[in-house]
Tab-separated table of C-alpha atoms in Angstrom:
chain	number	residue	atom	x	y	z
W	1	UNK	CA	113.403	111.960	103.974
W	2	UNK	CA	112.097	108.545	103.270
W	3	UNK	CA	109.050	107.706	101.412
W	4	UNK	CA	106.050	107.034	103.031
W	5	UNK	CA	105.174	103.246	103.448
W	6	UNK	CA	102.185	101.485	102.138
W	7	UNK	CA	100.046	99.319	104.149
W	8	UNK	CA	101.360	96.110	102.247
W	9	UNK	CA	104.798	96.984	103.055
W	10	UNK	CA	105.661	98.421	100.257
W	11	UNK	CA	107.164	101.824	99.067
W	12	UNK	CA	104.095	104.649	98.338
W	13	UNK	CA	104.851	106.709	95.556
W	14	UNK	CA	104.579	110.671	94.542
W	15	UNK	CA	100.969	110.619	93.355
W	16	UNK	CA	99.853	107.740	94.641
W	17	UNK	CA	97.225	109.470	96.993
W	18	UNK	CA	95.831	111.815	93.985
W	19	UNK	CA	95.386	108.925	92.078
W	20	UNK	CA	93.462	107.023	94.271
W	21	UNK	CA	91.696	110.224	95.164
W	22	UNK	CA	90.563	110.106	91.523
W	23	UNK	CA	89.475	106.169	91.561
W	24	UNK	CA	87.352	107.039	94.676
W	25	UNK	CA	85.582	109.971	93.095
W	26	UNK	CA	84.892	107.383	89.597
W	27	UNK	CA	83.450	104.754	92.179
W	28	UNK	CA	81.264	107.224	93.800
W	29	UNK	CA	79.945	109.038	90.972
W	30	UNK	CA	79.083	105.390	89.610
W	31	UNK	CA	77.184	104.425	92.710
W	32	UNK	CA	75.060	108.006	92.171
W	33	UNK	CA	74.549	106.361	88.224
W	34	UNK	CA	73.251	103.716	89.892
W	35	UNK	CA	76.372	101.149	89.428
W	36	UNK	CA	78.214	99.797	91.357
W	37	UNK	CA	80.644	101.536	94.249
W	38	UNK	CA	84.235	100.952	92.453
W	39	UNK	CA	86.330	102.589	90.038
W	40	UNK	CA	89.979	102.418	88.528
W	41	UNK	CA	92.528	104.461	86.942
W	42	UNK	CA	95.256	103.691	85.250
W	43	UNK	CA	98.619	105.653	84.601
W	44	UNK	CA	101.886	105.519	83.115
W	45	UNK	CA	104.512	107.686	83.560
W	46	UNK	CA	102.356	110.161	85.602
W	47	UNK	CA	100.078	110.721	83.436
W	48	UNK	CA	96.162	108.964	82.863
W	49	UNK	CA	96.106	106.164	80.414
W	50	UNK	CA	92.635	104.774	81.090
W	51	UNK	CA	89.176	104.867	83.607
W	52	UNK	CA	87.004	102.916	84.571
W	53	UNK	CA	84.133	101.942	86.784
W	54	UNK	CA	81.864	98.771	87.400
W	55	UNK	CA	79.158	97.976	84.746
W	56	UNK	CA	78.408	94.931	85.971
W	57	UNK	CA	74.388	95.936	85.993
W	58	UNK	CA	75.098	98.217	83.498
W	59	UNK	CA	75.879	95.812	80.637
W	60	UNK	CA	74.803	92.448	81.942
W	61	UNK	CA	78.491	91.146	82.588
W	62	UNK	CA	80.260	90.060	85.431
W	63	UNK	CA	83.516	90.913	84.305
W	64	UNK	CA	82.885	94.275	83.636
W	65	UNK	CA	84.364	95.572	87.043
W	66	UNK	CA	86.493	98.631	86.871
W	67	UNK	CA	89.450	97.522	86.984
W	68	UNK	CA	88.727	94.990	84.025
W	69	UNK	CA	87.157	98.142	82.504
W	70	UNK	CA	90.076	100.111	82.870
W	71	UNK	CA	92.488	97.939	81.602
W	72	UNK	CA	90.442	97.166	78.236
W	73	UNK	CA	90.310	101.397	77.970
W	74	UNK	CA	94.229	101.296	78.560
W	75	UNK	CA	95.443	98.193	76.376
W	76	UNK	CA	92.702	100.516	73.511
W	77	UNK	CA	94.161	103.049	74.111
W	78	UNK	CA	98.078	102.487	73.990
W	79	UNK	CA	97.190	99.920	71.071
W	80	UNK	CA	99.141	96.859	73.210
W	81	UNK	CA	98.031	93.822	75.168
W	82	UNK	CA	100.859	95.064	77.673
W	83	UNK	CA	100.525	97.367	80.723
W	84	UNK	CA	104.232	96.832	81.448
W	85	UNK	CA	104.869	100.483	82.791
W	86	UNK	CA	101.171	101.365	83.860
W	87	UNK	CA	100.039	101.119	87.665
W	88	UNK	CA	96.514	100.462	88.098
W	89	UNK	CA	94.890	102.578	90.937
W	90	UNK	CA	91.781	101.352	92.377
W	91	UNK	CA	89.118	102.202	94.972
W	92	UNK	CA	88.961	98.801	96.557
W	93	UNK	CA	91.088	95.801	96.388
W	94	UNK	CA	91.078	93.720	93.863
W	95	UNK	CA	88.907	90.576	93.571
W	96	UNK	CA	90.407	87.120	92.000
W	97	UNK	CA	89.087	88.102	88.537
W	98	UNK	CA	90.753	91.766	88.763
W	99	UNK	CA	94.091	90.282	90.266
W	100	UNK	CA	94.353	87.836	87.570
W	101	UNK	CA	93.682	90.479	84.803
W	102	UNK	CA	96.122	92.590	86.331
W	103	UNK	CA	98.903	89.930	85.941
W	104	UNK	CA	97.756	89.093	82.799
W	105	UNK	CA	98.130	92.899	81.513
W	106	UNK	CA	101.287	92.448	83.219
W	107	UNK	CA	100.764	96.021	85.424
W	108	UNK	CA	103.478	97.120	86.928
W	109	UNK	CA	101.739	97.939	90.028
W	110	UNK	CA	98.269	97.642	91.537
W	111	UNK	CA	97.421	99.990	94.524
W	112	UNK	CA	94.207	100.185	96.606
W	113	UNK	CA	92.131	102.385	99.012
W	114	UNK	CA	89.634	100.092	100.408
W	115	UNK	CA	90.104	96.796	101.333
W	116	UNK	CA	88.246	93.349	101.096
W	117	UNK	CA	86.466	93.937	104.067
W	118	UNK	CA	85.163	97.000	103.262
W	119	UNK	CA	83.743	95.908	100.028
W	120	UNK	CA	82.200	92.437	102.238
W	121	UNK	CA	80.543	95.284	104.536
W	122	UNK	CA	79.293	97.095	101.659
W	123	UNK	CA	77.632	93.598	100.292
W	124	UNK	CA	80.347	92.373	98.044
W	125	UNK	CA	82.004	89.635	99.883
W	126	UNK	CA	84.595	87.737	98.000
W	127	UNK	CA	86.218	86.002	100.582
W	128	UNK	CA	84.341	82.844	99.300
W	129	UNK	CA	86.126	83.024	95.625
W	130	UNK	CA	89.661	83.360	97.974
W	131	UNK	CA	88.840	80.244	99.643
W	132	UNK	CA	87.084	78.367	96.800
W	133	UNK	CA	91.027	79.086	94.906
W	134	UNK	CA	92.317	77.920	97.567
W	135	UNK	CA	90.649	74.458	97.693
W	136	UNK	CA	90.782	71.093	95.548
W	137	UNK	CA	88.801	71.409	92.462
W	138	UNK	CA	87.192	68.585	93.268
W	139	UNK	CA	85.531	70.386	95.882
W	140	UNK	CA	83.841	73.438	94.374
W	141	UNK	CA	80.160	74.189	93.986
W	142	UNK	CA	80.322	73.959	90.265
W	143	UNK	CA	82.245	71.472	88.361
W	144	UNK	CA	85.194	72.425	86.559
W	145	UNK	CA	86.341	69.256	84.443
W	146	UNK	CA	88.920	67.911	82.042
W	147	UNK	CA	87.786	65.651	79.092
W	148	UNK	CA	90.616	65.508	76.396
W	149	UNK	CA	89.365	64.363	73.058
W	150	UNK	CA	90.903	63.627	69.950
W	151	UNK	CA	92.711	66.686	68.829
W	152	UNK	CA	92.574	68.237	72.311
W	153	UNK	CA	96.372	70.079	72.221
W	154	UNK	CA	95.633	71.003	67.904
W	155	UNK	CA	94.948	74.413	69.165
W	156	UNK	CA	98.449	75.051	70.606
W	157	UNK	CA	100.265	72.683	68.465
W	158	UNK	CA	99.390	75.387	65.646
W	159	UNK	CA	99.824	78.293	67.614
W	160	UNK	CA	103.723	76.576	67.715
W	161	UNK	CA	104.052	76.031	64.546
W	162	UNK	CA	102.920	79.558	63.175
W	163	UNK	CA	105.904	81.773	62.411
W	164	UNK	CA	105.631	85.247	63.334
W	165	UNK	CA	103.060	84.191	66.122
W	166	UNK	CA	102.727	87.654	69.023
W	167	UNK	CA	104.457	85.903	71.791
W	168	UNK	CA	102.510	86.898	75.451
């Protein structure tokens, strides 16, 4: 018997439904907290690592969406900056800021119930951060600009010349 496929393409794993079931249940119990409708889980080697769900409102930040949340609680509480390992189940597909942490934690896998137009019906529309990524800088509704000054690469020269420096 072969395993069931993904709607990506990809290969779904043992557990991947109760997982998801579980990042569902997080996202809806939020919205009935009176956050926002999206939670995360994340696991390693079947077991849970980390939760998390959106306290955007919450805690006055906008990066404090689930899956951000989620991966802080994991990288806590396996005392590394590294996710290598760890797949990162979520109730709706990832925006631009929780794809980029997700690379960053360096996940191993990132798998979603809901997609992007499901979260647009629900009100949270990010098809205009897809586009805006996808555009010239030069182009965006807030300016996003270089000025080098005197000393601008000191920061990185001395993170090369530190010995013993925590390479990521």
């Amino acid at each position: 018997m072969t395993a069931p496929i993904s709607r990506s393409g990809g290969v779904a794993h043992d557990g991947d439904a109760l997982w998801l079931e579980r990042a569902v249940e997080l996202a809806t119990a939020n919205v009935a907290d009176g956050g926002g409708p999206f939670g995360a889980v994340i696991v390693r080697d079947g077991g849970l690592v980390a939760v998390g769900q959106n306290r955007v409102t919450r805690d006055l930040d906008p990066t404090a969406h689930a899956e951000v949340q989620a991966i802080r609680a994991a990288c806590q509480a396996l005392g590394t900056f590294s996710l290598e390992g760890c797949t990162l189940y979520t109730s709706c597909e990832p925006c631009p800021l929780c794809v980029s942490a997700s690379l960053w934690s360096r996940l191993d896998r990132v798998v979603f119930a809901a997609d992007r137009t499901d979260a647009a019906r629900g009100g949270f529309d990010d098809s205009a951060f897809y586009d805006l990524l996808a555009q010239e800088r030069s182009t965006w509704p807030m300016p996003v600009e270089a000025l080098r000054i005197d000393g601008s690469p000191a920061p990185f020269d001395a993170w090369l010349a530190r010995e013993g420096r925590t390479h990521y």
